[in-house]
Tab-separated table of C-alpha atoms in Angstrom:
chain	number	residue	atom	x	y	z
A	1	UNK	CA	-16.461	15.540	-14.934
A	2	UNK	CA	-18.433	13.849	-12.419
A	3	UNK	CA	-18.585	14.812	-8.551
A	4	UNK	CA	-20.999	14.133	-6.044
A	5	UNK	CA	-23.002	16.799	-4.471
A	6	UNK	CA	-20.960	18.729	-2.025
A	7	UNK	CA	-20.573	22.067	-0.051
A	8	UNK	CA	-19.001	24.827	-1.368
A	9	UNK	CA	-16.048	23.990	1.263
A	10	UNK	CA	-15.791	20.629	0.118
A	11	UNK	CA	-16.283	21.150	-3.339
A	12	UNK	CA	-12.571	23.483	-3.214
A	13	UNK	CA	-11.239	20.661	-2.084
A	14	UNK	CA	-12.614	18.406	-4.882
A	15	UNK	CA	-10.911	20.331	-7.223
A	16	UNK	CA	-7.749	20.764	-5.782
A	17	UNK	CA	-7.354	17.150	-5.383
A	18	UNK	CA	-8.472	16.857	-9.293
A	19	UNK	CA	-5.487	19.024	-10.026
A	20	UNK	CA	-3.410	17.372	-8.116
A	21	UNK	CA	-4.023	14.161	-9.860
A	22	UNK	CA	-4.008	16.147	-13.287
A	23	UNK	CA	-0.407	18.064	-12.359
A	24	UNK	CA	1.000	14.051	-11.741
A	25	UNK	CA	-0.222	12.764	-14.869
A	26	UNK	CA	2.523	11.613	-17.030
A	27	UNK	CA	0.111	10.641	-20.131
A	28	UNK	CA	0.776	6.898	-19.072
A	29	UNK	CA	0.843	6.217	-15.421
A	30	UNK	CA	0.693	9.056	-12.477
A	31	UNK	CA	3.266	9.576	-10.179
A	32	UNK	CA	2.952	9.883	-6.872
A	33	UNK	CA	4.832	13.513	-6.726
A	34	UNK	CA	6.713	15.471	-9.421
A	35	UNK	CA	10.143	15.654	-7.308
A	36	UNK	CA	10.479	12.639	-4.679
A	37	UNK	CA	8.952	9.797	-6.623
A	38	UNK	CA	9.139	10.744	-10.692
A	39	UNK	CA	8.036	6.781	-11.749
A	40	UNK	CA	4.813	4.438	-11.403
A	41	UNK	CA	4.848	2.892	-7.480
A	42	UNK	CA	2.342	-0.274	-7.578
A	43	UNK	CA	0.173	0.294	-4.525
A	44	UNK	CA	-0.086	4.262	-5.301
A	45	UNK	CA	-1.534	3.289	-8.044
A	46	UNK	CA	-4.017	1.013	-6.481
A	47	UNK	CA	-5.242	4.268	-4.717
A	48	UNK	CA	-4.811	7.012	-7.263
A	49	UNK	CA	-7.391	4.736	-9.265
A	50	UNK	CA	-10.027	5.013	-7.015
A	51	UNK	CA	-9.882	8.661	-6.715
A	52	UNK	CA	-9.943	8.463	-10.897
A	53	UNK	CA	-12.545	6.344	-10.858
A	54	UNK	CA	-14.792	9.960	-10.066
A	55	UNK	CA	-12.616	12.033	-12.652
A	56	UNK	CA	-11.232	10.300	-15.305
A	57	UNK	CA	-12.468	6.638	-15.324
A	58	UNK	CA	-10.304	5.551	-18.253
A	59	UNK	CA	-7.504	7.219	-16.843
A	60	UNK	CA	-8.058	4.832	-13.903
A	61	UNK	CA	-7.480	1.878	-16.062
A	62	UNK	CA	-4.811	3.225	-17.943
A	63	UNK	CA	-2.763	3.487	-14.552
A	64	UNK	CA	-3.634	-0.307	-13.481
A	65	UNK	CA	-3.067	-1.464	-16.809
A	66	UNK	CA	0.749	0.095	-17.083
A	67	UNK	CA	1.418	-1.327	-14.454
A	68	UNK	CA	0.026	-4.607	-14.992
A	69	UNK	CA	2.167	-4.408	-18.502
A	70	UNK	CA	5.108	-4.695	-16.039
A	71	UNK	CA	4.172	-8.031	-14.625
A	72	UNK	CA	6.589	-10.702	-14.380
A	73	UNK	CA	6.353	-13.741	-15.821
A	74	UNK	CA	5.929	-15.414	-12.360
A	75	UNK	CA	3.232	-13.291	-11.544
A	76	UNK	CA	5.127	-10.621	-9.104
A	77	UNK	CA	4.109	-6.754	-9.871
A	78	UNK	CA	7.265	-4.891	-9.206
A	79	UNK	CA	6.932	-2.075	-7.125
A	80	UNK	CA	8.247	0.798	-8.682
A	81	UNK	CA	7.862	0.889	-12.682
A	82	UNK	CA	10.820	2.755	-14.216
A	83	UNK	CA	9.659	5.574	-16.591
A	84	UNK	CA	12.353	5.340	-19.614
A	85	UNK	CA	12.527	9.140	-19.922
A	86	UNK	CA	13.225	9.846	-16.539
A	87	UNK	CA	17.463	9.801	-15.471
A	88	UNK	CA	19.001	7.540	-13.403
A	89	UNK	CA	20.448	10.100	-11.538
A	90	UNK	CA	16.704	11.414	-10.615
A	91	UNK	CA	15.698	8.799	-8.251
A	92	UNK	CA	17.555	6.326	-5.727
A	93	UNK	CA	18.031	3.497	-5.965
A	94	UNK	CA	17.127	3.611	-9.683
A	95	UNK	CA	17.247	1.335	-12.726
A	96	UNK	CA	20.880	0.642	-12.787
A	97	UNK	CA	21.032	-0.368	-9.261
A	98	UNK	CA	17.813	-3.189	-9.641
A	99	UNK	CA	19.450	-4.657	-12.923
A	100	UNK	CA	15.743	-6.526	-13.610
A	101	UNK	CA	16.169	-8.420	-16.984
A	102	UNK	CA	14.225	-7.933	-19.791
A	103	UNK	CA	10.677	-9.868	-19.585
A	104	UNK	CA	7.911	-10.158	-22.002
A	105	UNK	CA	7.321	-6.639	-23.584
A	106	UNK	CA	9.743	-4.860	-21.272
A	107	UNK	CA	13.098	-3.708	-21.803
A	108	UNK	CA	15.730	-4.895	-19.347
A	109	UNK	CA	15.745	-2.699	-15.786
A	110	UNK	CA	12.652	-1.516	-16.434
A	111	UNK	CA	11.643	-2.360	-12.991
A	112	UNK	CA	12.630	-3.189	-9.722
A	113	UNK	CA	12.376	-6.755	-8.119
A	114	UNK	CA	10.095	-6.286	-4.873
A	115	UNK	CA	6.301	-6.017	-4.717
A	116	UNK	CA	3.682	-3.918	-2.383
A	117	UNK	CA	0.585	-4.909	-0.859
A	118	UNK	CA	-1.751	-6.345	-3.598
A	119	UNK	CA	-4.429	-3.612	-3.030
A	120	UNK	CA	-4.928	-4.010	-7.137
A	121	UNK	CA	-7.981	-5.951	-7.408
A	122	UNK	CA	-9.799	-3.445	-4.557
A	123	UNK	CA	-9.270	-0.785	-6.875
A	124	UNK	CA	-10.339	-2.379	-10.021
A	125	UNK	CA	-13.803	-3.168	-8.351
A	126	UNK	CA	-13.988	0.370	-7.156
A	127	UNK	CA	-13.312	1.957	-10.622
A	128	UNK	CA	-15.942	-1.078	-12.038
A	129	UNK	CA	-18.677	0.192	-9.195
A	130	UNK	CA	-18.627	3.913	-10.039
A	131	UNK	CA	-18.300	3.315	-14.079
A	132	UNK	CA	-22.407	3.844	-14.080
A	133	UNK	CA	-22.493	7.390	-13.330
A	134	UNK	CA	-20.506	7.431	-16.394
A	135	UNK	CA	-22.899	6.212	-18.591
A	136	UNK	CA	-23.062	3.095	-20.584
A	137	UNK	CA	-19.638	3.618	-22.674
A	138	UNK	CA	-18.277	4.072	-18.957
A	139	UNK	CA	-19.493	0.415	-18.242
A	140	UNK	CA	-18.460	-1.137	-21.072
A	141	UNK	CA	-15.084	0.080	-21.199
A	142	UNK	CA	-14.791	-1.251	-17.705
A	143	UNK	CA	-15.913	-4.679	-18.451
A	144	UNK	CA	-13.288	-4.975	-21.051
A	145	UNK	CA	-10.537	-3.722	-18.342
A	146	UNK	CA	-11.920	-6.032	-15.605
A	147	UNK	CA	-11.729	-9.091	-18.514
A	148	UNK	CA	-8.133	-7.866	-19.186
A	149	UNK	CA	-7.046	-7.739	-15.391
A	150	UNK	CA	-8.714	-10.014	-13.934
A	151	UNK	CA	-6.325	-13.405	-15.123
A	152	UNK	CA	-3.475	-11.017	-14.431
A	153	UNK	CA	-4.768	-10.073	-10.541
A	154	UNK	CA	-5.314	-13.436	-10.223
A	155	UNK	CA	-1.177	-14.657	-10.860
A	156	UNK	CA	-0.525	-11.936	-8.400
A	157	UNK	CA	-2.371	-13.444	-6.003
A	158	UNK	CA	-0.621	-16.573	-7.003
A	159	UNK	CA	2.653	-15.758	-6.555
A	160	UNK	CA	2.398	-14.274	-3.347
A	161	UNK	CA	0.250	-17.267	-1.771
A	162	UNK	CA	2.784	-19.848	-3.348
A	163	UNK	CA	6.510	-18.395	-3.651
A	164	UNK	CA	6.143	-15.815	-0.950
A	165	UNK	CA	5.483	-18.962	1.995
A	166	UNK	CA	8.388	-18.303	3.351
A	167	UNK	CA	7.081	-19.869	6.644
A	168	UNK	CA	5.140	-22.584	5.727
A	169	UNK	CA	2.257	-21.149	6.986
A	170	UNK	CA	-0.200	-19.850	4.545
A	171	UNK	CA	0.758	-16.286	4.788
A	172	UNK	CA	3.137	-13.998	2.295
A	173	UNK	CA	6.082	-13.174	3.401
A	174	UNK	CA	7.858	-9.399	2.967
A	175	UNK	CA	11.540	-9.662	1.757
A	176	UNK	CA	12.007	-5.980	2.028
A	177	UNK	CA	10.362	-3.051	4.401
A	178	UNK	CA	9.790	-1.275	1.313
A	179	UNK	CA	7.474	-4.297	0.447
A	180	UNK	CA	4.839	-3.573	2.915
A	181	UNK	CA	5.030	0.304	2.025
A	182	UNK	CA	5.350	1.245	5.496
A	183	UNK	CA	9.184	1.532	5.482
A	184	UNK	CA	11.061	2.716	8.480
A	185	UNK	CA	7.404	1.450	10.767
A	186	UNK	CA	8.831	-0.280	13.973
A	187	UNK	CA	7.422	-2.979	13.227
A	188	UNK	CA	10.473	-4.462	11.332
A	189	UNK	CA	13.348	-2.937	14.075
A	190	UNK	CA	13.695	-6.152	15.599
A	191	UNK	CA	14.232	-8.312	12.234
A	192	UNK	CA	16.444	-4.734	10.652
A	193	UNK	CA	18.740	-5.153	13.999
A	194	UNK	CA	20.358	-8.286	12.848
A	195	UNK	CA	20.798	-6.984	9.380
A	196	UNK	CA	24.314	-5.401	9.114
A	197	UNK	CA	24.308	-1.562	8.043
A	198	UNK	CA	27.177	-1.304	5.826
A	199	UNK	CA	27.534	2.492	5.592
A	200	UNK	CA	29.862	2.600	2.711
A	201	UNK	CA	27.255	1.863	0.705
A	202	UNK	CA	25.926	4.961	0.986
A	203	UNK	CA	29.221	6.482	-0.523
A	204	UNK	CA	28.573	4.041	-3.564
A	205	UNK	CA	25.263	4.655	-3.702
A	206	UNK	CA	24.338	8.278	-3.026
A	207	UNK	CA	20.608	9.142	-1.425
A	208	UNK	CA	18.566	11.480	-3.329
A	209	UNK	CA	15.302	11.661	-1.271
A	210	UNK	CA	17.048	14.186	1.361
A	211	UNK	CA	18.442	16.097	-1.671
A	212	UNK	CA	14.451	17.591	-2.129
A	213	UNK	CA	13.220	16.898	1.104
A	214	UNK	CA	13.453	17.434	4.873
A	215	UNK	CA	16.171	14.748	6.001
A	216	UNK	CA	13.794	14.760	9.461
A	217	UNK	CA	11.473	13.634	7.880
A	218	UNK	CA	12.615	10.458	5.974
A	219	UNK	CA	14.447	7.334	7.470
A	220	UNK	CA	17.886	7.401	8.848
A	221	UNK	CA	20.753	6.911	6.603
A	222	UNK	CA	21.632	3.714	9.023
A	223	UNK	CA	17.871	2.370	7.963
A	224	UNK	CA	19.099	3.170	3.928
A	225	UNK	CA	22.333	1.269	4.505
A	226	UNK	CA	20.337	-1.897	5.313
A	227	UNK	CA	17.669	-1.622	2.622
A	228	UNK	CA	20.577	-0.933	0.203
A	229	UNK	CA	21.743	-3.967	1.503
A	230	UNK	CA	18.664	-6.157	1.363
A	231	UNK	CA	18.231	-4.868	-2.197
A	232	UNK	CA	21.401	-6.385	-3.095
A	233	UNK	CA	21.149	-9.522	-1.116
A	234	UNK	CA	17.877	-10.263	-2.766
A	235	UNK	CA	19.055	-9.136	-6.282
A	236	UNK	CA	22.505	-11.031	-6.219
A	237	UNK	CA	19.820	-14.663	-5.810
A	238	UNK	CA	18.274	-13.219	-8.720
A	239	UNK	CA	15.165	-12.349	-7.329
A	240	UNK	CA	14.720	-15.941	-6.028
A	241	UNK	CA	12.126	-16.785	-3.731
A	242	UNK	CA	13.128	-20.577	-2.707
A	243	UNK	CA	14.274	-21.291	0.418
A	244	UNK	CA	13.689	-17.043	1.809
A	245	UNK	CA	13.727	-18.026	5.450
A	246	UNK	CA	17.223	-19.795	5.390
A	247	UNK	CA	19.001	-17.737	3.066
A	248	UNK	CA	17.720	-14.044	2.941
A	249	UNK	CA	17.896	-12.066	6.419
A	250	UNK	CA	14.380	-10.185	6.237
A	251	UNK	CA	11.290	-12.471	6.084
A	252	UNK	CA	8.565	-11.297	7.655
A	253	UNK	CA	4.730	-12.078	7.919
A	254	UNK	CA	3.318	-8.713	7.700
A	255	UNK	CA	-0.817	-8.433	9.178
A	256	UNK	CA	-1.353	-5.126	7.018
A	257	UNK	CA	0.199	-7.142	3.725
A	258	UNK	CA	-1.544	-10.147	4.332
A	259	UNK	CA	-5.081	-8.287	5.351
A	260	UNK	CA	-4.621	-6.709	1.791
A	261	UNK	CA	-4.291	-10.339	0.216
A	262	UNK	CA	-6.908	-11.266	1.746
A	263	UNK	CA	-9.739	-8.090	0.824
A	264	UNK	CA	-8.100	-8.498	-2.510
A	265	UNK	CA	-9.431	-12.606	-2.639
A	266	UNK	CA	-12.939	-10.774	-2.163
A	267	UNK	CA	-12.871	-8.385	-4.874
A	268	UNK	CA	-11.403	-11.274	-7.235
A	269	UNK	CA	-14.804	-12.993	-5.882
A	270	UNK	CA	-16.997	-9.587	-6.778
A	271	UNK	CA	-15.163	-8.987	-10.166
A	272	UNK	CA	-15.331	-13.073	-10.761
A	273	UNK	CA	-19.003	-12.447	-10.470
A	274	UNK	CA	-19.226	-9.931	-12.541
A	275	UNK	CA	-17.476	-11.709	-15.602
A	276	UNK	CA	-19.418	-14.872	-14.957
A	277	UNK	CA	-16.978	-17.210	-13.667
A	278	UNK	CA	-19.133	-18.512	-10.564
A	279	UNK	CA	-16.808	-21.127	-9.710
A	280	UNK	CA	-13.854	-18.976	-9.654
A	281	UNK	CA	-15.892	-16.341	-7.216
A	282	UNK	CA	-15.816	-19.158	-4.849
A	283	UNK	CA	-12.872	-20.414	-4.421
A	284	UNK	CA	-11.937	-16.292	-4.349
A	285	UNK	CA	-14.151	-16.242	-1.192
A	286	UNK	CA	-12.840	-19.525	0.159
A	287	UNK	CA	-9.312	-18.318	-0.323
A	288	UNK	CA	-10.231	-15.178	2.049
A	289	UNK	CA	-11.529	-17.031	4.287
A	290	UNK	CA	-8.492	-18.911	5.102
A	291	UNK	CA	-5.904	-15.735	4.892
A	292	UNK	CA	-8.107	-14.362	7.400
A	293	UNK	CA	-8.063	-17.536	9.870
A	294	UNK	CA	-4.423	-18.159	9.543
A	295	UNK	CA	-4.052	-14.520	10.207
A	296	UNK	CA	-6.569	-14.491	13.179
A	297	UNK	CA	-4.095	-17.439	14.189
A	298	UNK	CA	-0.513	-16.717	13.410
A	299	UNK	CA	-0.314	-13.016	14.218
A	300	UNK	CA	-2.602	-12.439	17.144
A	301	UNK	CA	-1.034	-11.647	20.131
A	302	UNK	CA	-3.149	-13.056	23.099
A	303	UNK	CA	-1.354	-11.331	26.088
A	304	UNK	CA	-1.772	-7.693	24.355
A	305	UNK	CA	-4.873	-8.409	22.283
A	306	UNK	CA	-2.543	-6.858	19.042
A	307	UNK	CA	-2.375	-8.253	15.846
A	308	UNK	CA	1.988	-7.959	15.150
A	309	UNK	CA	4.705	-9.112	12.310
A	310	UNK	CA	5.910	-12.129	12.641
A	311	UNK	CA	9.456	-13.114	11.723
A	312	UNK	CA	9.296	-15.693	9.438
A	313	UNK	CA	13.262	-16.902	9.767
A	314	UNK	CA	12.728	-16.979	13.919
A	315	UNK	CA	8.704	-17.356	14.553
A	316	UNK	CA	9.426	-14.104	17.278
A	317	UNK	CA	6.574	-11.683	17.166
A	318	UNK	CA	7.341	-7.658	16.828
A	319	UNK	CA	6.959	-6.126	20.063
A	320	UNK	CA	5.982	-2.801	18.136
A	321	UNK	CA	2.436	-1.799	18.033
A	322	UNK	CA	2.031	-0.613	14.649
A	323	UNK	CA	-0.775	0.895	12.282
A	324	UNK	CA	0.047	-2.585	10.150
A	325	UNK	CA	-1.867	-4.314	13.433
A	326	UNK	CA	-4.907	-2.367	13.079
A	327	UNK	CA	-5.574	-3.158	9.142
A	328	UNK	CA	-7.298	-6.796	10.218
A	329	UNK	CA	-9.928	-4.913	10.781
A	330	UNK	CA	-10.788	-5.015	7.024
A	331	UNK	CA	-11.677	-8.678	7.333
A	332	UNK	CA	-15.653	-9.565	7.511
A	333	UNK	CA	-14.392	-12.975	8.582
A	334	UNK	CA	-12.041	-11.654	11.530
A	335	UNK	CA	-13.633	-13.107	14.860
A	336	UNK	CA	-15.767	-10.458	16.423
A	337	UNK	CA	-13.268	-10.320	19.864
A	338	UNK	CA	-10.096	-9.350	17.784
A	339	UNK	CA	-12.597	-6.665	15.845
A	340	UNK	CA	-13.314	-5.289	19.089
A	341	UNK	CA	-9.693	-5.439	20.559
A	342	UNK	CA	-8.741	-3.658	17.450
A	343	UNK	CA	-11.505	-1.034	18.196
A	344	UNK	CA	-10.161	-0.593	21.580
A	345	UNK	CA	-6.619	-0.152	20.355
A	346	UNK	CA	-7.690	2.347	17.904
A	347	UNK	CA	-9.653	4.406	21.133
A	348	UNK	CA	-6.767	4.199	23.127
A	349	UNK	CA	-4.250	6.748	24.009
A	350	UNK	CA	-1.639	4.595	21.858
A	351	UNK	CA	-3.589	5.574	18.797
A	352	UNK	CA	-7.053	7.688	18.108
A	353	UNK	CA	-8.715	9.469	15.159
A	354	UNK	CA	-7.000	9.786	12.742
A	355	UNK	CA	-4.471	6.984	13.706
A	356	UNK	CA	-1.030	7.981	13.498
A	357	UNK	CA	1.547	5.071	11.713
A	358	UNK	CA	2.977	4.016	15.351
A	359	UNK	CA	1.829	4.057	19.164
A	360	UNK	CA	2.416	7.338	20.375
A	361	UNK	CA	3.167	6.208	23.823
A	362	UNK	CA	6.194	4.679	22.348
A	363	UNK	CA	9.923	5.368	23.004
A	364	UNK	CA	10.179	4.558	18.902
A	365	UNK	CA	7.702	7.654	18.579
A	366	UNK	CA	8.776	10.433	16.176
A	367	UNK	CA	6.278	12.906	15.066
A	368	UNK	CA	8.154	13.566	12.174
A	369	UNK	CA	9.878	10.860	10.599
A	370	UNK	CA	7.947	9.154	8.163
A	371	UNK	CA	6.293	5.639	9.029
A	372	UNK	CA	7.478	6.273	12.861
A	373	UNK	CA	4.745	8.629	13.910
A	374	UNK	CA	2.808	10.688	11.361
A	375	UNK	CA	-0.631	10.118	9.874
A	376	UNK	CA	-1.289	8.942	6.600
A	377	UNK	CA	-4.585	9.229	4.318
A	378	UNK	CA	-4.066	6.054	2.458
A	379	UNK	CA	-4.220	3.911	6.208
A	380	UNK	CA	-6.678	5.372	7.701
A	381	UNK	CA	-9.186	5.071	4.409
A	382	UNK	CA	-8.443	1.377	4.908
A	383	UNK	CA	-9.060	1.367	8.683
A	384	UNK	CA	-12.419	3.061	7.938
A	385	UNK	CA	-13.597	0.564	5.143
A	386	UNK	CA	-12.809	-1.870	7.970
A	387	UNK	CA	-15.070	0.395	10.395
A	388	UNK	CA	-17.696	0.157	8.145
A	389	UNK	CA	-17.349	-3.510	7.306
A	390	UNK	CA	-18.087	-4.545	11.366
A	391	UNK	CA	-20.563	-1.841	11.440
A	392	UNK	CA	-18.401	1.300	13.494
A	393	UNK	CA	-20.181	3.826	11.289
A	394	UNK	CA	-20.243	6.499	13.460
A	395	UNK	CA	-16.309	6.437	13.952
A	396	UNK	CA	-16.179	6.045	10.311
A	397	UNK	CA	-17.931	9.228	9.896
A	398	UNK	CA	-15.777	10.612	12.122
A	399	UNK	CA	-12.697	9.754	10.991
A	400	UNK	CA	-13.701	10.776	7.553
A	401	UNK	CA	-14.303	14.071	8.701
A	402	UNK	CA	-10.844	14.473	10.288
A	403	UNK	CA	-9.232	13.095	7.021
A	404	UNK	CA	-11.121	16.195	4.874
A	405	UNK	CA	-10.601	18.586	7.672
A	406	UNK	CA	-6.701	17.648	7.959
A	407	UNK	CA	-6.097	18.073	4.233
A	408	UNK	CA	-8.249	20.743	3.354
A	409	UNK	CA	-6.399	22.899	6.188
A	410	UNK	CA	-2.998	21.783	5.883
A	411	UNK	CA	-2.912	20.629	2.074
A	412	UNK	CA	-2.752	17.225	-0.003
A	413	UNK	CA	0.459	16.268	1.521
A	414	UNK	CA	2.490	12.774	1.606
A	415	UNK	CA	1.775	12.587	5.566
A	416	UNK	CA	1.037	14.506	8.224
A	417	UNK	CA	2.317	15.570	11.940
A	418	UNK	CA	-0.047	13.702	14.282
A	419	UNK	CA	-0.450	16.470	16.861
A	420	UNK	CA	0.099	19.750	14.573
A	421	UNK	CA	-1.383	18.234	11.302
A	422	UNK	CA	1.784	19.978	9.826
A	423	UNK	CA	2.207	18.849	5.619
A	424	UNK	CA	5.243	17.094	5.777
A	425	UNK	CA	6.755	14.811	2.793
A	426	UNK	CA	6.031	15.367	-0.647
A	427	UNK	CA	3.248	18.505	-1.378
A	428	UNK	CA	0.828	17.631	-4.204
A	429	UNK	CA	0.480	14.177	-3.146
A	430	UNK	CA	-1.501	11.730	-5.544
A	431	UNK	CA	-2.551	9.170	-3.484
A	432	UNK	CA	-3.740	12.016	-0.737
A	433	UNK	CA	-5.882	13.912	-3.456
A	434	UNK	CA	-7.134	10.418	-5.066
A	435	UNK	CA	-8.441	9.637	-1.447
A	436	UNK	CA	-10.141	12.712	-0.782
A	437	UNK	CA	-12.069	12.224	-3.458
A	438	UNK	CA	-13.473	8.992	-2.366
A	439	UNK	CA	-13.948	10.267	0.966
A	440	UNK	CA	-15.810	13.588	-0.177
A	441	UNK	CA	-18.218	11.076	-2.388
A	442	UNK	CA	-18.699	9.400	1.169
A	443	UNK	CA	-19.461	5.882	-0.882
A	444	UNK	CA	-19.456	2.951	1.777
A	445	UNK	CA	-17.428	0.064	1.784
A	446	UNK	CA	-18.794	-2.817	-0.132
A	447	UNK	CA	-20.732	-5.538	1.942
A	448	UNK	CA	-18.828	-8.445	1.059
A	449	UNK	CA	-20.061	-11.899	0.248
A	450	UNK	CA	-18.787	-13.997	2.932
């Protein structure tokens, strides 16, 4: 096993997080925890990878490969992958409630129909980067992964850019809160309000998150009623994508999702490189460059300086300030004034080190409940790659440091209470330990190619 040099503190740490990923290995795919979320999630496995990339390198692959075997043939990555051996009964909503045909390979409701940020590509250059301290058997397994990913990264991208326009405007467009993986964040209240919450849907369909976890702590069964019924609205158009804004009552431009897109057109461009398709690499770097400026333009808000979501079906922007308006920050094209006004957001009272999911000066502000309030690993490694990327490297440093400190003392957690640092969610969290790996190896964000 590989691992950086590290004190004797940190090097605990390293190996609790290995176990943790080793405990949620399934022999395919990890899951993200044993009891709350027993199948493949898309963008968990985006991060798990680059924590494996230290560990288990082809282990790494072999999660971003499964999932890639789940592809659709328009290019969407669903975002949950069903594991066959697991009950229905033993997640909600499962299989049976989806009702995904068959496609290529895959059996019928093998899937779900939404997606999750495309953080894919990002992790297959990581995993690529770090094969060398491997050795040589390291790098050419990864080659051949890259080769095999990389046409299949690339219809992802595609399908997002083209179907997902709801707006017209360049940007994807979220069907579902679940899509953005921030769930229950404020940012989609506004757009959820005029979404009826049919209630008895939860007597049809009964919740088994709260059944193994802290109700507190997860969204309100008024906030399951309406993703129920988005789930339904979008799987009864059979997972249709024409015509969103005018028929489908949750559209929404999304600055964390489309940030993603975009950092994911410049690892196409590294990997591109890499596999000697110069041209392609280009028009990769091209592509990020106009995410980024449509983003700079469409989601900025001038009065507040705050990047927000944008409802595609209305053109209103969120009032909510919202850890989703910080992520920008990952763009090496982003004007240098909106990198800044992010910066100040992050230093103000509204936020800090490590930033919780929501403004904590808000009335919306729950310490407990999920995406309302708590901190989260996985956003706040992204905020500091975009630290490092306009050169804030001595708040990336420190905000490292308060990730390691906050798990190391409280445990590898799902999220965490922003004033206590209380574990709360799911213990033995993959995506937590896969992080803290990368953060305890203390490798810097790629400079990208502009």
């Amino acid at each position: 096993m590989y691992a950086p040099a590290v004190s004797d503190l940190s090097a605990e740490l390293w190996q609790s997080a290995a176990r943790v990923l080793d405990l949620n290995w399934s022999g395919d795919h990890t899951v993200p925890s044993r009891r709350l979320y027993p199948h493949q999630w898309s963008w968990d496995a985006a991060f798990i990878a680059v924590g494996l990339a230290y560990v288990n390198p082809t282990r790494a692959w072999r999660d971003l490969r499964s999932l890639f075997e789940a592809q659709w043939p328009d290019g969407r990555v669903p975002h949950i992958v069903f594991d066959p051996d697991t009950a229905e009964d033993d997640y909600f909503p499962g299989p049976g409630v989806w009702n995904v045909p068959a496609y290529g390979r895959r059996r019928a409701r093998s899937s779900t129909g939404l997606v999750q940020p495309p953080l894919h590509a990002l992790a297959a250059w990581e995993v690529y980067r770090h094969a060398s301290a491997h050795g040589a058997a390291c790098v050419a397994e990864a080659r051949t992964e890259l080769a095999w990913l990389y046409p299949r990264l690339v219809a992802q991208q595609e399908y997002l850019a083209e179907r997902r326009d709801a707006g017209g405007t360049g940007l994807a467009a979220i069907v579902h809160p679940w899509e953005s993986g921030l769930d229950n964040s404020p940012a989609w209240d506004t757009v959820l309000d005029a979404v009826p919450a049919d209630m008895s849907l939860l007597e049809l369909h009964r919740r088994r998150d709260v059944a193994v976890t802290d109700a507190a702590q997860r969204p309100t069964d008024e906030d399951y009623a309406r993703y129920i019924g988005l789930v339904l609205n979008y799987r009864d158009g059979g997972y249709s994508d024409t015509e969103l804004a005018q028929r489908h009552p949750f559209a929404v431009e999304c600055p964390g999702f489309n940030s993603i897109l975009a950092t994911a057109e410049l690892a196409l461009a590294q990997i591109a490189g890499v596999l000697g398709r110069t041209t392609d690499a280009r028009r990769h770097r091209d592509r990020a460059r106009e995410i980024t400026a449509v983003v700079s333009r469409r989601l900025w808000d001038p009065d507040t300086r705050t990047f927000r979501a944008r409802d595609a079906r209305t053109g209103r922007l969120s009032p909510a300030r919202c850890v989703s308006g910080l992520l920008p920050l990952m763009l090496p094209d982003l004007p240098a004034g909106q990198a800044d006004a992010i910066m100040t957001e992050i230093r103000s009272e509204r936020f800090g080190l490590p930033a919780p999911s929501a403004d904590r000066t808000a009335p919306s502000f729950d310490t407990h409940r999920y995406w309302r309030g708590p901190i989260w690993i996985n956003v706040n490694w992204l905020l500091r790659r975009g630290m490092q990327v306009h050169g804030h490297h001595g708040e990336a440093e420190e905000l490292r440091r308060a990730l390691l400190r906050l798990v190391h003392e409280h445990g590898h957690y799902e999220y965490f209470h922003p004033e206590t640092g209380q574990g709360l969610g799911a213990p033995a969290f993959s995506w937590t330990a896969a992080l803290c790996l990368d953060l305890l190896a203390d490798r810097s964000a790629p400079a990208y190619a502009r």
